[in-house]
XYZ file of C-alpha atoms in Angstrom:
469
model
C -22.974 -79.582 -30.217
C -19.746 -78.214 -28.857
C -18.727 -81.084 -26.635
C -15.375 -82.611 -27.574
C -12.673 -84.392 -25.663
C -9.876 -82.238 -24.358
C -7.238 -84.515 -25.863
C -8.892 -84.239 -29.257
C -8.885 -80.478 -28.985
C -5.199 -80.415 -28.201
C -4.477 -82.713 -31.151
C -6.461 -80.527 -33.506
C -4.729 -77.447 -32.169
C -1.399 -79.033 -33.004
C -2.643 -80.485 -36.302
C -5.055 -77.845 -37.631
C -5.914 -79.580 -40.895
C -6.848 -82.966 -39.535
C -6.588 -84.935 -36.342
C -5.271 -87.884 -38.367
C -2.334 -85.978 -39.760
C 0.861 -85.960 -37.774
C 3.277 -83.127 -37.376
C 6.229 -84.647 -35.498
C 7.856 -81.392 -34.479
C 4.595 -80.123 -32.964
C 4.188 -83.049 -30.565
C 7.040 -81.940 -28.372
C 7.320 -78.356 -29.497
C 7.919 -75.939 -26.666
C 6.416 -73.210 -28.851
C 3.096 -75.041 -29.279
C 2.999 -75.986 -25.601
C 3.784 -72.418 -24.646
C 0.972 -71.083 -26.836
C -1.448 -73.598 -25.345
C -0.519 -72.522 -21.828
C -0.762 -68.840 -22.789
C -4.342 -69.151 -23.977
C -5.309 -71.635 -21.222
C -6.008 -74.365 -23.796
C -7.380 -76.872 -21.303
C -10.824 -77.771 -20.058
C -9.512 -77.641 -16.506
C -7.575 -74.403 -16.921
C -9.124 -73.026 -13.749
C -9.619 -76.015 -11.373
C -9.444 -73.706 -8.373
C -12.663 -72.066 -9.533
C -14.695 -75.148 -8.597
C -14.069 -74.501 -4.899
C -13.397 -70.761 -5.008
C -15.503 -68.245 -3.101
C -15.742 -66.316 -6.396
C -17.915 -69.034 -7.923
C -19.372 -70.850 -4.901
C -22.321 -68.454 -4.605
C -23.494 -69.311 -8.113
C -26.716 -71.303 -8.021
C -27.381 -70.483 -4.360
C -31.055 -69.914 -5.132
C -31.466 -72.995 -7.332
C -33.802 -74.899 -4.923
C -36.224 -71.979 -4.809
C -35.897 -71.363 -8.558
C -37.240 -74.826 -9.421
C -40.720 -73.871 -8.285
C -40.636 -70.193 -9.273
C -42.460 -69.142 -12.431
C -40.492 -65.885 -12.366
C -37.181 -67.690 -12.784
C -38.509 -69.484 -15.816
C -38.726 -66.107 -17.516
C -35.061 -65.279 -16.963
C -33.793 -66.891 -20.163
C -36.373 -65.303 -22.501
C -35.965 -61.995 -20.656
C -32.197 -62.152 -21.140
C -32.649 -62.873 -24.842
C -35.043 -59.927 -25.195
C -32.525 -57.750 -23.346
C -29.740 -58.683 -25.778
C -31.947 -58.133 -28.802
C -33.126 -54.795 -27.442
C -29.565 -53.662 -26.720
C -28.395 -54.167 -30.295
C -31.668 -52.909 -31.762
C -31.497 -49.449 -30.143
C -27.732 -48.874 -29.697
C -27.230 -46.672 -32.811
C -30.130 -44.358 -31.974
C -29.707 -43.543 -28.279
C -27.164 -41.662 -26.213
C -24.636 -43.189 -23.820
C -26.775 -42.741 -20.645
C -29.625 -44.730 -22.222
C -27.255 -47.557 -23.150
C -25.919 -47.401 -19.602
C -29.437 -47.999 -18.269
C -29.857 -50.992 -20.581
C -26.513 -52.383 -19.397
C -27.606 -51.897 -15.762
C -30.785 -53.879 -16.466
C -28.571 -56.574 -17.941
C -26.498 -56.602 -14.744
C -29.647 -57.269 -12.706
C -30.662 -60.070 -15.051
C -27.185 -61.596 -14.885
C -27.242 -61.535 -11.083
C -30.625 -63.279 -11.086
C -29.403 -65.873 -13.581
C -26.242 -66.603 -11.601
C -28.184 -67.015 -8.363
C -30.314 -69.696 -9.970
C -27.640 -71.485 -12.006
C -24.033 -72.551 -11.368
C -21.394 -69.930 -12.145
C -18.737 -71.251 -14.530
C -15.166 -69.993 -14.853
C -14.100 -70.574 -18.457
C -10.601 -69.694 -19.660
C -11.919 -66.577 -21.390
C -13.938 -65.628 -18.308
C -10.800 -66.027 -16.191
C -8.907 -63.620 -18.461
C -11.848 -61.174 -18.327
C -11.852 -61.424 -14.530
C -8.131 -60.630 -14.450
C -8.752 -57.603 -16.665
C -11.535 -56.437 -14.349
C -9.250 -56.867 -11.347
C -6.570 -54.719 -12.966
C -9.184 -52.092 -13.841
C -10.243 -52.046 -10.191
C -6.665 -51.552 -9.000
C -6.082 -48.740 -11.510
C -9.295 -47.005 -10.426
C -8.404 -47.198 -6.737
C -4.906 -45.836 -7.400
C -6.096 -43.035 -9.680
C -5.157 -39.426 -8.857
C -8.804 -38.544 -9.591
C -10.534 -41.326 -7.676
C -14.157 -40.161 -7.951
C -13.899 -39.693 -11.702
C -12.235 -43.073 -12.176
C -14.967 -44.840 -10.216
C -17.421 -43.812 -12.946
C -15.151 -45.337 -15.588
C -14.790 -48.454 -13.463
C -18.567 -48.822 -13.141
C -19.039 -48.503 -16.896
C -16.266 -51.035 -17.542
C -17.880 -53.409 -15.031
C -21.229 -53.145 -16.829
C -19.546 -54.036 -20.134
C -17.923 -57.104 -18.588
C -21.211 -58.229 -17.054
C -22.853 -57.817 -20.466
C -20.234 -60.242 -21.807
C -21.141 -62.755 -19.104
C -24.870 -62.493 -19.846
C -24.344 -62.621 -23.612
C -22.300 -65.816 -23.193
C -25.434 -67.454 -21.780
C -27.877 -65.813 -24.186
C -25.957 -66.948 -27.271
C -26.326 -70.621 -26.407
C -28.477 -72.579 -28.845
C -30.682 -70.553 -31.177
C -30.087 -67.353 -29.230
C -27.097 -66.600 -31.444
C -29.297 -66.490 -34.544
C -31.767 -64.057 -32.963
C -29.125 -61.681 -31.594
C -27.014 -61.662 -34.767
C -30.167 -61.299 -36.850
C -31.317 -58.248 -34.871
C -27.903 -56.619 -35.181
C -27.829 -57.209 -38.949
C -31.386 -55.870 -39.315
C -30.334 -52.728 -37.440
C -27.310 -52.448 -39.739
C -29.772 -52.434 -42.628
C -31.653 -49.437 -41.220
C -28.455 -47.592 -40.332
C -26.930 -48.380 -43.728
C -29.965 -47.159 -45.697
C -29.855 -43.861 -43.815
C -26.173 -43.619 -44.706
C -26.929 -44.156 -48.394
C -29.596 -41.467 -48.145
C -26.994 -39.050 -46.759
C -24.604 -39.938 -49.567
C -27.251 -39.233 -52.177
C -28.747 -36.099 -50.642
C -25.644 -34.776 -48.903
C -24.823 -34.565 -45.207
C -23.629 -31.694 -43.044
C -20.106 -32.264 -41.753
C -20.400 -32.133 -37.979
C -16.639 -31.838 -37.511
C -13.460 -31.211 -39.501
C -13.281 -34.741 -40.846
C -11.075 -34.123 -43.907
C -7.947 -32.007 -44.336
C -9.116 -28.708 -45.861
C -6.176 -28.795 -48.253
C -7.112 -32.290 -49.452
C -8.810 -32.887 -52.837
C -11.590 -34.521 -50.814
C -12.400 -31.496 -48.664
C -15.898 -31.234 -50.186
C -16.562 -34.988 -50.157
C -19.603 -36.194 -48.229
C -18.626 -38.552 -45.429
C -21.715 -40.385 -44.239
C -22.371 -40.948 -40.549
C -26.026 -42.086 -40.468
C -27.506 -42.024 -36.952
C -24.158 -42.236 -35.147
C -22.973 -38.674 -35.773
C -19.411 -39.545 -36.778
C -18.035 -41.331 -39.889
C -15.344 -43.227 -37.978
C -17.907 -44.396 -35.418
C -20.288 -45.514 -38.157
C -17.517 -47.434 -39.932
C -16.544 -49.201 -36.717
C -20.180 -50.052 -35.992
C -20.575 -51.630 -39.442
C -17.350 -53.679 -39.474
C -18.804 -56.723 -37.640
C -21.634 -56.943 -40.182
C -19.291 -58.228 -42.899
C -18.139 -61.507 -41.290
C -21.405 -61.964 -39.378
C -23.480 -61.462 -42.535
C -21.303 -63.870 -44.494
C -21.352 -66.330 -41.589
C -25.141 -66.164 -41.503
C -25.281 -66.754 -45.260
C -23.276 -69.961 -44.763
C -24.859 -71.234 -41.527
C -28.512 -70.345 -42.023
C -30.490 -72.899 -44.017
C -33.321 -70.825 -45.482
C -32.440 -69.078 -48.725
C -34.220 -65.912 -47.551
C -32.012 -65.789 -44.450
C -28.898 -66.378 -46.559
C -29.885 -63.617 -48.942
C -30.468 -61.342 -45.942
C -26.959 -62.060 -44.612
C -25.301 -61.339 -47.971
C -27.352 -58.154 -48.437
C -26.437 -56.791 -44.998
C -22.748 -57.613 -45.469
C -22.765 -55.883 -48.866
C -24.615 -52.834 -47.554
C -22.186 -52.549 -44.642
C -19.161 -52.759 -46.973
C -20.533 -50.032 -49.253
C -21.308 -47.723 -46.334
C -17.886 -48.282 -44.750
C -16.299 -47.170 -48.018
C -18.510 -44.049 -48.058
C -17.390 -43.091 -44.543
C -13.870 -42.575 -45.929
C -12.510 -43.773 -42.604
C -8.869 -44.650 -43.173
C -8.674 -46.852 -40.106
C -11.722 -48.754 -41.306
C -10.094 -49.193 -44.732
C -7.105 -50.824 -43.071
C -9.481 -52.989 -41.033
C -11.318 -54.002 -44.212
C -8.038 -55.140 -45.758
C -7.150 -57.283 -42.753
C -10.671 -58.695 -42.545
C -10.607 -59.541 -46.260
C -7.506 -61.653 -45.679
C -9.225 -63.368 -42.755
C -12.328 -64.102 -44.819
C -10.203 -65.548 -47.628
C -8.405 -67.877 -45.207
C -11.739 -68.857 -43.668
C -13.287 -69.580 -47.063
C -10.324 -71.634 -48.250
C -10.463 -73.890 -45.220
C -14.180 -74.382 -44.607
C -15.933 -74.184 -47.989
C -16.220 -76.996 -50.486
C -13.819 -76.899 -53.451
C -16.674 -75.850 -55.730
C -17.437 -72.765 -53.635
C -13.904 -71.700 -52.760
C -13.092 -70.047 -56.083
C -16.338 -68.070 -56.134
C -16.051 -66.926 -52.520
C -12.375 -65.966 -52.613
C -12.762 -64.296 -56.002
C -15.724 -62.264 -54.768
C -13.947 -61.052 -51.632
C -10.676 -60.167 -53.364
C -12.431 -58.769 -56.434
C -14.629 -56.335 -54.536
C -11.740 -55.159 -52.372
C -9.358 -54.741 -55.330
C -11.886 -52.918 -57.496
C -12.695 -50.528 -54.680
C -9.040 -49.599 -54.229
C -8.048 -49.500 -57.907
C -11.091 -47.901 -59.541
C -12.266 -45.381 -56.916
C -9.886 -42.384 -56.901
C -11.246 -40.944 -53.640
C -10.327 -44.146 -51.808
C -6.805 -43.963 -53.223
C -6.479 -40.381 -51.980
C -7.603 -41.360 -48.473
C -5.230 -44.322 -48.362
C -2.311 -42.228 -49.626
C -2.956 -39.659 -46.896
C -2.091 -42.315 -44.301
C 1.551 -41.993 -45.370
C 1.558 -38.178 -45.528
C 2.861 -37.825 -42.000
C 2.317 -34.397 -40.485
C 1.449 -32.957 -43.896
C -2.098 -34.185 -43.291
C -3.870 -32.198 -40.554
C -5.559 -35.279 -39.116
C -2.254 -37.148 -38.964
C -0.558 -34.156 -37.395
C -3.252 -33.905 -34.731
C -2.984 -37.586 -33.835
C 0.813 -37.585 -33.719
C 0.790 -34.580 -31.402
C -1.766 -36.216 -29.109
C 0.274 -39.435 -29.079
C 3.355 -37.488 -27.992
C 1.350 -35.863 -25.199
C -0.049 -39.214 -24.094
C 3.523 -40.518 -24.030
C 4.327 -37.910 -21.393
C 1.265 -38.985 -19.385
C 2.378 -42.619 -19.590
C 5.858 -41.645 -18.403
C 4.400 -40.117 -15.231
C 1.878 -42.934 -14.602
C 3.824 -45.850 -15.999
C 2.752 -48.901 -13.994
C -0.865 -48.330 -12.895
C -2.026 -45.542 -15.204
C -4.338 -42.641 -14.427
C -7.485 -44.753 -13.983
C -10.194 -46.038 -16.333
C -12.676 -43.982 -18.325
C -12.762 -41.076 -20.749
C -13.695 -38.670 -17.943
C -10.482 -39.575 -16.159
C -8.523 -38.898 -19.343
C -10.259 -35.544 -19.796
C -9.407 -34.606 -16.195
C -5.682 -35.369 -16.527
C -4.953 -34.528 -20.179
C -5.194 -30.701 -19.819
C -2.120 -30.713 -17.539
C -0.067 -32.095 -20.460
C -1.975 -30.646 -23.417
C -0.315 -28.574 -26.102
C -2.152 -25.413 -27.132
C -4.717 -26.084 -29.861
C -4.656 -29.862 -29.458
C -7.577 -30.634 -27.190
C -8.445 -34.341 -27.209
C -11.076 -36.606 -25.653
C -8.897 -39.708 -25.898
C -5.513 -41.042 -26.932
C -6.598 -41.860 -30.533
C -5.110 -45.317 -30.136
C -6.538 -48.220 -28.144
C -3.136 -49.593 -26.992
C -2.034 -46.120 -25.857
C -5.396 -45.470 -24.201
C -5.151 -48.779 -22.350
C -1.614 -48.019 -21.235
C -2.386 -44.507 -20.037
C -5.555 -45.632 -18.202
C -4.420 -48.957 -16.703
C -0.627 -48.686 -16.830
C 1.824 -51.220 -18.214
C 0.375 -53.976 -16.044
C -3.082 -53.309 -17.436
C -1.766 -53.269 -20.995
C -0.083 -56.654 -20.517
C -3.248 -58.199 -19.062
C -5.307 -56.679 -21.887
C -3.004 -58.212 -24.496
C -3.230 -61.545 -22.695
C -7.028 -61.329 -22.747
C -6.966 -60.684 -26.498
C -4.563 -63.610 -26.993
C -6.857 -65.952 -25.033
C -9.940 -64.831 -26.975
C -8.328 -65.097 -30.407
C -6.529 -68.342 -29.528
C -9.776 -69.992 -28.495
C -11.572 -68.538 -31.502
C -9.026 -69.997 -33.917
C -9.050 -73.304 -32.045
C -12.843 -73.562 -32.295
C -12.699 -72.646 -35.966
C -10.235 -75.477 -36.593
C -12.127 -78.094 -34.601
C -15.844 -77.462 -34.631
C -18.635 -78.163 -37.146
C -19.347 -75.360 -39.653
C -22.310 -74.010 -37.648
C -19.950 -73.271 -34.768
C -16.737 -72.681 -36.693
C -18.161 -69.869 -38.809
C -19.487 -67.922 -35.831
C -16.207 -68.315 -33.954
C -14.175 -67.302 -37.006
C -16.492 -64.377 -37.734
C -16.035 -63.162 -34.159
C -12.240 -63.393 -34.456
C -12.253 -61.560 -37.797
C -14.417 -58.648 -36.722
C -12.725 -58.184 -33.335
C -9.403 -58.070 -35.191
C -10.931 -55.474 -37.519
C -12.170 -53.355 -34.612
C -8.728 -53.323 -33.018
C -6.962 -52.567 -36.314
C -9.106 -49.459 -36.653
C -8.543 -48.863 -32.950
C -4.801 -48.503 -33.529
C -5.512 -45.009 -34.856
C -8.781 -44.056 -33.192
C -10.657 -44.528 -29.926
C -14.236 -44.960 -31.131
C -13.671 -48.503 -29.804
C -14.541 -47.097 -26.376
C -17.966 -45.830 -27.439
C -20.786 -48.032 -26.073
C -22.084 -48.844 -29.565
C -18.700 -50.448 -30.341
C -17.835 -51.815 -26.896
C -21.030 -53.862 -26.820
C -20.173 -55.305 -30.244
C -16.661 -56.158 -29.064
C -18.019 -58.092 -26.087
C -20.578 -59.730 -28.379
C -17.630 -61.104 -30.346
C -15.893 -62.325 -27.183
C -19.134 -63.960 -26.021
C -19.590 -65.647 -29.418
C -16.268 -67.398 -28.870
C -16.882 -68.102 -25.188
C -20.301 -69.705 -25.860
C -18.754 -72.880 -27.272
C -15.837 -74.641 -25.636
C -14.610 -78.107 -24.704
C -16.848 -79.755 -22.160
C -19.752 -77.369 -22.856
C -22.781 -78.954 -24.444
């Protein structure tokens, strides 16, 4: 389904609308060639991997696996693992998710021992990120604490590798379907809180704001910002399912889950999520304009823009929350974040190149030495700053490169593949962009419920590539 010639891919990447069209300046453009090299836009982007010790052990147990009934269960077991992970993530604590991720690591090891280990361009970038995380952990001033963060990061990266295999074929429909079904349960509980009221578990709104008595829903996740981040992927994935799935019941399910997620995100009053919704709306409009038939474009684009515009224009509470973004230190939440960012800046200054080491426990161990009185924080409240302070400038650069590779390949697949593939790739790009837009002003991105969704998006893009059937 995904197999295409490398030359064709390059042509489509240069000529996004059609391989038959010609764009003379792009043929010899240093900019286009530079972008292609940046995102490793080549089937043989890692030729060394074919003979590398890093990949040579893959498939070592293949001869034995051919006659083993246990190995035949690896694929269904991996699919059940992925479905179980996304089915229980909103309801369990971090240690429980850690156990599930550890089980996934065992499954991945078993799968790799029985099948060849491939080094895709995205996997190469992930490996580089893991290597930098390892270096930062080993150079950390609190080594033992950083090792815990390194282990957790390693489990996330292994989950990406296993998900990349699970999502092949019909596995993508099962995993996405389970996530959307879980969104339905989480969303209904959120609507129940909105109707009946919910106890604020933290100071989520400035007490001098007109919205100080407003109910911010959080469902089973215990925090409005975390709930909003958890629901963001449901919008493009639900819409993608409504386009890709053939049964009308499945399409209706996708639309319903996307709508429910959008409503609940609005009721969280998460300003970062509002910004993410705006960016994702633009992405969905571009996606609809390019992939839908002319008859459906007007309806789709009008629906997306109409819902977003009505929400902003006709709901006063949303206007108040959006206006507070530009209040500077006059808003208590803004003031808190700005102060933490200044403190993190001092931490970055002292650990510029390699950072303090990965993990929130490492941050909590170092932050008190720089903390200002009354501004205790569990993170940097910004994913780029958190990455810089944990992994240093080198880690930040590699992280940005990883994101560029993922998004570059996602856009390339969207431009070149059939709708069944293009929509999933585009949906993954859109919701990972949304997660990072919210992550500019918050660090719920590091919570396992969100991290697993992020790597689901990366795996959705990695599952289909040139030369991969």
